[in-house]
Tab-separated table of C-alpha atoms and ligand atoms in Angstrom:
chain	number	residue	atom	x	y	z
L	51	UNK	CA	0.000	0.000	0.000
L	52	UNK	CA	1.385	3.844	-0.934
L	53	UNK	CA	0.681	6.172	1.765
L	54	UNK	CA	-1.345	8.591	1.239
L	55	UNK	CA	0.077	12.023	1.406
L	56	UNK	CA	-2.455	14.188	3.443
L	57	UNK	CA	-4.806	12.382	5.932
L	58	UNK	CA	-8.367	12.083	4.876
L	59	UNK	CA	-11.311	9.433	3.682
L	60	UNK	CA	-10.521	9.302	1.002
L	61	UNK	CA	-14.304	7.276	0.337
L	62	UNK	CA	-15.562	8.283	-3.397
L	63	UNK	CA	-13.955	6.976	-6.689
L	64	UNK	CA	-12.886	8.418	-10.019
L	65	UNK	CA	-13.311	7.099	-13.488
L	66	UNK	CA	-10.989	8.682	-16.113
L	67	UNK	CA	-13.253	7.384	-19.357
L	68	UNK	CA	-12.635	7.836	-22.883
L	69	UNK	CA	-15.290	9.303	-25.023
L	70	UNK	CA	-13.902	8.415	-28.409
L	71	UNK	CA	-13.383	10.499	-31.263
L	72	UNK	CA	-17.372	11.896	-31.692
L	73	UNK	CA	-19.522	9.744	-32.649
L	74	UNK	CA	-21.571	8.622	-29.778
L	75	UNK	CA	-21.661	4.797	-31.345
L	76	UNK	CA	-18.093	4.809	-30.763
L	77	UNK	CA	-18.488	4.810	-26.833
L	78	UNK	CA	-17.595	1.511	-25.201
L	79	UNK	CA	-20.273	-0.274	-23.237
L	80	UNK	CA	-18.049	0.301	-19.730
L	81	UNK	CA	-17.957	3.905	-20.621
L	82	UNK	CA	-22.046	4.471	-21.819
L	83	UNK	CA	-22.845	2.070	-18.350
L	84	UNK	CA	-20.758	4.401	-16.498
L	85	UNK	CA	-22.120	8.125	-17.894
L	86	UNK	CA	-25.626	6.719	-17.565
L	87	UNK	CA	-24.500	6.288	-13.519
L	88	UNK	CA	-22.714	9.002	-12.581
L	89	UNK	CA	-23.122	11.591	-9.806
L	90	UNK	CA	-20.710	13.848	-10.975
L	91	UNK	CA	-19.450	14.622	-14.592
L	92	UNK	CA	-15.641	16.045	-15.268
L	93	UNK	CA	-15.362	16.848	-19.247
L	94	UNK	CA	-13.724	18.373	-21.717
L	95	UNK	CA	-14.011	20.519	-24.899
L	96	UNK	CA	-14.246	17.362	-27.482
L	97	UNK	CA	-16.872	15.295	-25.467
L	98	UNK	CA	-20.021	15.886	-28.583
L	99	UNK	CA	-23.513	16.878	-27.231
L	100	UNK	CA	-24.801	13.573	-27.990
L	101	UNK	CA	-22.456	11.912	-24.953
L	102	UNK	CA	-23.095	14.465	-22.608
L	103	UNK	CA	-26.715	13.305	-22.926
L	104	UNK	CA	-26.212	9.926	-21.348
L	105	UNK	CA	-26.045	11.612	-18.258
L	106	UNK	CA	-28.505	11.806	-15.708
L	107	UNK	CA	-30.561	15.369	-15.514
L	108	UNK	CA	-29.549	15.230	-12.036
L	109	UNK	CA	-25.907	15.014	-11.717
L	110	UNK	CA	-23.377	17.539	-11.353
L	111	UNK	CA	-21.630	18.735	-14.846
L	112	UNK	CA	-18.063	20.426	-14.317
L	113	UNK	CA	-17.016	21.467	-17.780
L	114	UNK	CA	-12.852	21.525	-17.760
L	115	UNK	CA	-12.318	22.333	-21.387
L	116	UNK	CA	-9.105	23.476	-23.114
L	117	UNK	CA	-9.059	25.528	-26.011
L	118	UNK	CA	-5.861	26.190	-27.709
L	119	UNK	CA	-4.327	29.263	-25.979
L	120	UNK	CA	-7.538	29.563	-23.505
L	121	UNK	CA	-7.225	26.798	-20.542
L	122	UNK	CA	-10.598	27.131	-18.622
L	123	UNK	CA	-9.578	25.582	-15.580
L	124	UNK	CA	-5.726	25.125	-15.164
L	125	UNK	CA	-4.077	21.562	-15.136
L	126	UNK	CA	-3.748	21.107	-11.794
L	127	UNK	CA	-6.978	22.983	-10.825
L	128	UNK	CA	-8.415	19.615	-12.510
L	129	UNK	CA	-6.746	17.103	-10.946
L	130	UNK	CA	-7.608	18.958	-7.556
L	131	UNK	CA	-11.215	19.121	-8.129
L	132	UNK	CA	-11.096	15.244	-9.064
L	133	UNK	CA	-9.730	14.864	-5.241
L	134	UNK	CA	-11.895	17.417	-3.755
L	135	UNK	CA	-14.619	15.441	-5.367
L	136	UNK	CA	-13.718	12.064	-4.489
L	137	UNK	CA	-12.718	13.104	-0.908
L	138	UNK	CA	-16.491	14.284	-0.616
L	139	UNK	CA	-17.406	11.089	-0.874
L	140	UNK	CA	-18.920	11.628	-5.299
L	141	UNK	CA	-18.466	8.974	-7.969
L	142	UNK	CA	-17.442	11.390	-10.588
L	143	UNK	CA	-16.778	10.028	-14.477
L	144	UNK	CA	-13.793	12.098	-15.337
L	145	UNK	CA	-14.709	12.144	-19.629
L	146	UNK	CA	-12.187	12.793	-21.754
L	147	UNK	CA	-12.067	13.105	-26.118
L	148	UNK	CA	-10.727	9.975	-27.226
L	149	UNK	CA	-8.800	7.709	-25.026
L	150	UNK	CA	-7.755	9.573	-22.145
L	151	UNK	CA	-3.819	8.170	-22.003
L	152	UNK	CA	-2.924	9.401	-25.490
L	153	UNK	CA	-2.336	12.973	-25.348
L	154	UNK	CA	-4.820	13.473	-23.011
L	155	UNK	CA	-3.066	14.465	-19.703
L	156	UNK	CA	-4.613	11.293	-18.215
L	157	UNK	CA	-1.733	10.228	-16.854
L	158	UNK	CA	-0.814	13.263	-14.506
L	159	UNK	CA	-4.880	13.260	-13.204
L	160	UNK	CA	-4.034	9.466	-12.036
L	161	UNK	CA	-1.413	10.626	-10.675
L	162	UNK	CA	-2.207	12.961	-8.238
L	163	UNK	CA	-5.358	10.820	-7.174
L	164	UNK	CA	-2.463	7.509	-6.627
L	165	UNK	CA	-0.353	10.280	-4.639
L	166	UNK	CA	-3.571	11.452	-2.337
L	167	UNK	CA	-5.063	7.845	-1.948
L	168	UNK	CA	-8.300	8.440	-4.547
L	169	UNK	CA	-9.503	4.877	-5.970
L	170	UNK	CA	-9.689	4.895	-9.528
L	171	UNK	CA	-10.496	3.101	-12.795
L	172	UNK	CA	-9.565	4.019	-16.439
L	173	UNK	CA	-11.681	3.175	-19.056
L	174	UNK	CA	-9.954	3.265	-22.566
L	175	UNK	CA	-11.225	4.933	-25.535
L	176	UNK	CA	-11.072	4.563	-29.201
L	177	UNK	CA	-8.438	7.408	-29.799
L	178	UNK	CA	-9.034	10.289	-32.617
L	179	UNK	CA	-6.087	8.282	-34.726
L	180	UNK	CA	-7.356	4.956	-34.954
L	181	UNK	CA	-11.531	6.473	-35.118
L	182	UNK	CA	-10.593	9.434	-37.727
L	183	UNK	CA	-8.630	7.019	-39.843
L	184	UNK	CA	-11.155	4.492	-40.090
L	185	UNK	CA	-13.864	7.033	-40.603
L	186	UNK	CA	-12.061	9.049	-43.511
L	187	UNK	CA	-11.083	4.978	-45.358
L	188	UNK	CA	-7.139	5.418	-44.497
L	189	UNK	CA	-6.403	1.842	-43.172
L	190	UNK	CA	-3.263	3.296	-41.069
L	191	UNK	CA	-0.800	0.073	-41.227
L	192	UNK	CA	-1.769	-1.184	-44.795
L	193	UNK	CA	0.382	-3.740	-45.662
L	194	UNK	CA	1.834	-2.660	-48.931
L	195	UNK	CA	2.327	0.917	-47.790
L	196	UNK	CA	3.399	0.963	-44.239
L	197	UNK	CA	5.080	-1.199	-41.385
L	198	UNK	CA	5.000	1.060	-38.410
L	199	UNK	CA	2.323	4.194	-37.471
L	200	UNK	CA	3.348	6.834	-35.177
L	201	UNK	CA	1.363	9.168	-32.987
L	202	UNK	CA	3.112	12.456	-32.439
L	203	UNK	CA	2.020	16.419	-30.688
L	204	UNK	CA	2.054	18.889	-33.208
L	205	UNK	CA	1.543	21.344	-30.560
L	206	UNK	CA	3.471	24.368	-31.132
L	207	UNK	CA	6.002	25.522	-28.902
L	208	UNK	CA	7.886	29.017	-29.295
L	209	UNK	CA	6.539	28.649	-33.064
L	210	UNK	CA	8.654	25.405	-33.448
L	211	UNK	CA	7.497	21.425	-33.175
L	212	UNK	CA	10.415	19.810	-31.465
L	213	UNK	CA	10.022	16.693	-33.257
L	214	UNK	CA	12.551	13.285	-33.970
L	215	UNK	CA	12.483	14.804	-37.897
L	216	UNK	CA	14.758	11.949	-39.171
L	217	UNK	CA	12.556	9.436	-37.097
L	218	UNK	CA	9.279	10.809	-38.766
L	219	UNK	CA	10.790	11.163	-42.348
L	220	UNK	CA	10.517	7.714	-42.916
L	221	UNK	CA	9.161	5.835	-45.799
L	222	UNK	CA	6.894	2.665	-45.243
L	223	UNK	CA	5.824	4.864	-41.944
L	224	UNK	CA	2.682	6.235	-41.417
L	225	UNK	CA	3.191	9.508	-38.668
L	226	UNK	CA	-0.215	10.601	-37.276
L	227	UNK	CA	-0.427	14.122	-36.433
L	228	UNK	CA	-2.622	15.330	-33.212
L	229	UNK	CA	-2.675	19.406	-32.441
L	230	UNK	CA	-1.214	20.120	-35.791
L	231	UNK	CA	-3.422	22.164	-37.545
L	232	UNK	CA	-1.877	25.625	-36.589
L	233	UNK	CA	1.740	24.008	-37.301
L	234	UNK	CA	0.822	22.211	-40.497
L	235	UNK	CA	2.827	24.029	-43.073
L	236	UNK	CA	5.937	23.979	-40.157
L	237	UNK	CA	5.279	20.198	-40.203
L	238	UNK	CA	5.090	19.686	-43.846
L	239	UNK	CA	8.243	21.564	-44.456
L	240	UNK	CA	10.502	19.652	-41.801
L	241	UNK	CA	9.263	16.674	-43.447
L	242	UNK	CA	10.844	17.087	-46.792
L	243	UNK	CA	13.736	18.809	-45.446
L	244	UNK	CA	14.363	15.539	-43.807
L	245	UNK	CA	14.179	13.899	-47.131
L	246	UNK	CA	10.587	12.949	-47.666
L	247	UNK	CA	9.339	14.116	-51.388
L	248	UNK	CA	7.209	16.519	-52.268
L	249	UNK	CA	4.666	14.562	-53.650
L	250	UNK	CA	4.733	12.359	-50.663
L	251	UNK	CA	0.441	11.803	-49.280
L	252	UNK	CA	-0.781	13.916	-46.717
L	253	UNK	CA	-4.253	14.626	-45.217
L	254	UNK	CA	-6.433	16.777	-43.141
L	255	UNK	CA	-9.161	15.470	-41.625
L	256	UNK	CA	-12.032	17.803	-39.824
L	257	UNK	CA	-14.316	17.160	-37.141
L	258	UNK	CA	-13.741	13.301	-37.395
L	259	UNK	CA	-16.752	10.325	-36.958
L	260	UNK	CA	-18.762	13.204	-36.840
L	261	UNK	CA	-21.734	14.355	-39.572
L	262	UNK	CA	-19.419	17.572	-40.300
L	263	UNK	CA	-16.305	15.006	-41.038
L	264	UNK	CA	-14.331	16.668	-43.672
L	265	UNK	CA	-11.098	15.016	-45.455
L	266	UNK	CA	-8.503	16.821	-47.469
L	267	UNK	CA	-5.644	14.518	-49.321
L	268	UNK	CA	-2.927	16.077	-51.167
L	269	UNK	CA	0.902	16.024	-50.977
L	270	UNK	CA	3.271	17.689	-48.452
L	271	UNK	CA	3.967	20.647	-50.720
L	272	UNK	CA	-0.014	21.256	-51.848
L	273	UNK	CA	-1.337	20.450	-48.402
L	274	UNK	CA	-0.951	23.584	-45.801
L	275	UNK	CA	-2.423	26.323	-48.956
L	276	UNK	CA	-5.307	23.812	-49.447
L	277	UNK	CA	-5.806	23.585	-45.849
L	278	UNK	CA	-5.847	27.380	-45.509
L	279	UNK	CA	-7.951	27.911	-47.748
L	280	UNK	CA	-10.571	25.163	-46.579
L	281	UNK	CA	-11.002	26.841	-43.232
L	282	UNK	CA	-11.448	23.712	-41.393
L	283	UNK	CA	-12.647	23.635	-37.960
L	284	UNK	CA	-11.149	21.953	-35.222
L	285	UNK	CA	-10.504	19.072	-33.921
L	286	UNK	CA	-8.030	18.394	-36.982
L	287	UNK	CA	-5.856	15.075	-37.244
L	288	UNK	CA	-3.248	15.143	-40.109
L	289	UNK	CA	-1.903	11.889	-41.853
L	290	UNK	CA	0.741	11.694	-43.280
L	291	UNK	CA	2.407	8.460	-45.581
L	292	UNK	CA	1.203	6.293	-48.471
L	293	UNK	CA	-1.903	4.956	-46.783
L	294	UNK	CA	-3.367	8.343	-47.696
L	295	UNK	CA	-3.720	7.398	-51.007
L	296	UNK	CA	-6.154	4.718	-50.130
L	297	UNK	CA	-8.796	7.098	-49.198
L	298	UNK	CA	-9.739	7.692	-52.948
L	299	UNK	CA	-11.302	3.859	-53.095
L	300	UNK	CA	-11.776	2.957	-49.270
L	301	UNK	CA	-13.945	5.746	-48.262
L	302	UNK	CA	-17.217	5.049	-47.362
L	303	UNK	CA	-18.381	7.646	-44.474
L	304	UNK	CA	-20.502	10.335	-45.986
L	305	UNK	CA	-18.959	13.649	-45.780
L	306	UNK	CA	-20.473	17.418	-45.726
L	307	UNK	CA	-17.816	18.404	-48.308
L	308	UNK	CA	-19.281	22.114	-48.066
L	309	UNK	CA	-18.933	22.046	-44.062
L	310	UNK	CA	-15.724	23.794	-43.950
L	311	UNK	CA	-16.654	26.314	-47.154
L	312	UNK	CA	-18.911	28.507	-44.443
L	313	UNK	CA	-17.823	30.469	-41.986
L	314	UNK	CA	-19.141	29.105	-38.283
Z	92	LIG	N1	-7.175	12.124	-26.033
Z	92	LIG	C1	-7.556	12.477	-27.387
Z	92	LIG	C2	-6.620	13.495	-27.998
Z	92	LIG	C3	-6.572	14.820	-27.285
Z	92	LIG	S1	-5.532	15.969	-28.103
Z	92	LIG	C4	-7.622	11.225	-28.241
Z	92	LIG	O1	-7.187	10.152	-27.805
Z	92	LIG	O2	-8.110	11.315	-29.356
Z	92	LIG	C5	-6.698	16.801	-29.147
Z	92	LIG	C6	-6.416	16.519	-30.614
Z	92	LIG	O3	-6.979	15.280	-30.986
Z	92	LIG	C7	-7.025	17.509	-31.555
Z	92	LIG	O4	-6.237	18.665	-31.692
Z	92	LIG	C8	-7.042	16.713	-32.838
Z	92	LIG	O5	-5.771	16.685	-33.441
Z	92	LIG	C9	-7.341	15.316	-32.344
Z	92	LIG	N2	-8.776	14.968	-32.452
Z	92	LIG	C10	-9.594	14.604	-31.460
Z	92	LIG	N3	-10.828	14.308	-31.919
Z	92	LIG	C11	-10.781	14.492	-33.258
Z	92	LIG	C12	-11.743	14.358	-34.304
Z	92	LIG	N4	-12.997	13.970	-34.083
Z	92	LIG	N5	-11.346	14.648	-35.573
Z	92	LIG	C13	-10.100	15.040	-35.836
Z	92	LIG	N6	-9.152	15.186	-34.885
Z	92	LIG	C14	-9.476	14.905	-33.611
């Protein structure tokens, strides 16, 4: 047993729960069981509409959204609430986009509850990568066009992506691309520098498993103008290798092509 670092009951529980990428079909059964229980709800920005209706009328709704640039409620305001909450004895379903270990900042909420004594569970979530991809018909590990998919941040920092360029700039690769959209013609750019063509498939996908799903394909030198001048709307995931190609014949979701044409 860990000691607990501050005295306390610590008699309540926490469930860190994956929502998936948007689509509400996409929950898993532990996760819908769960929302449709729940005293208290902790979620974020990407949790759709449809989710948040699962929950009872009557329980407690704490929204702890990020925005790029506009954090509602500071990281480690969250992960005290989710002891505050516990400690007062509350079930809470902390609800997080996609699967909550995989860019999500699960990890450091766990944390703190293991270091104050909070039980918890974590329920895994089919993660914007794997849902987006199979949503926009870009099977990410096809066989005759890729051995190995990576995940990576495109998060900017000071302007830059501080990214394993020579790592990523690999053919037979697919490289997945979360946070990227404001980076994307940084990204593109480091990528050929590093040796991969210009011609080499790329794509932007909008709004993901969800009816305002938008896909972009082009190459790495045509894809941050075509982007631009899309005005997509977040969430974004880029994807980048040969795979892309395979959208052409594999897709099969029906897009709103014109969804990103108007202005919000
Ligand atoms: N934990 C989440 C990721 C959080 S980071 C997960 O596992 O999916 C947020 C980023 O995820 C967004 O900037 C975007 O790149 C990606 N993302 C999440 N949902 C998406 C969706 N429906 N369509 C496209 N990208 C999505």
């Amino acid at each position: 047993m860990t000691e607990t670092t501050s005295p306390g009951p610590a008699v309540g529980m926490v469930f860190l729960v994956g929502a998936g990428p948007g689509d509400p079909d996409l929950l898993t059964l532990k996760a819908e069981r769960l929302l449709k229980a729940t005293d208290v709800l902790v979620y974020d920005q990407l949790v759709s509409p449809s989710i948040l209706a699962l929950v009872p009328a009557t329980a407690e709704r704490i929204y702890a959204g990020k925005e790029r640039g506009n954090h509602t409620i500071p990281q480690e305001k969250i992960n005290d609430l989710l002891v505050r909450l516990a400690r007062a004895g509350r079930t809470v379903v902390r609800l997080k986009g996609g699967d909550p270990y995989t860019f999500g900042r699960g990890g450091e909420e766990v944390h703190t509850l293991r270091e104050n004594g909070v039980p918890f569970e974590v329920v895994p979530g089919i993660t914007a990568a794997v849902g987006v991809a199979a949503y926009a018909g870009i099977p990410l590990t096809h066989r005759d066009h890729a051995q190995a998919c990576v995940f990576v941040t495109g998060h900017l920092k000071d302007g830059t992506m501080n990214l394993d360029w020579p790592g990523l700039a690999r053919k037979r690769q697919t490289v997945v691309i979360y946070m990227g959209l404001h980076g994307l013609s940084h990204l593109c750019e480091k990528l050929r520098e590093h040796g991969l063509p210009d011609d080499w498939p790329a794509a932007i996908v909008q709004q993901g498993t969800t009816p305002r799903q938008r896909t972009i394909t082009a190459t790495l030198a045509t894809l941050p103008d075509l982007a631009a001048a899309a005005k997509l709307r977040p969430p974004t995931l880029i994807i980048v290798g040969k795979v892309v190609t395979l959208h052409e014949r594999l897709a099969w979701f029906v897009e709103q092509v014109t969804a990103g044409d108007k202005e919000p």
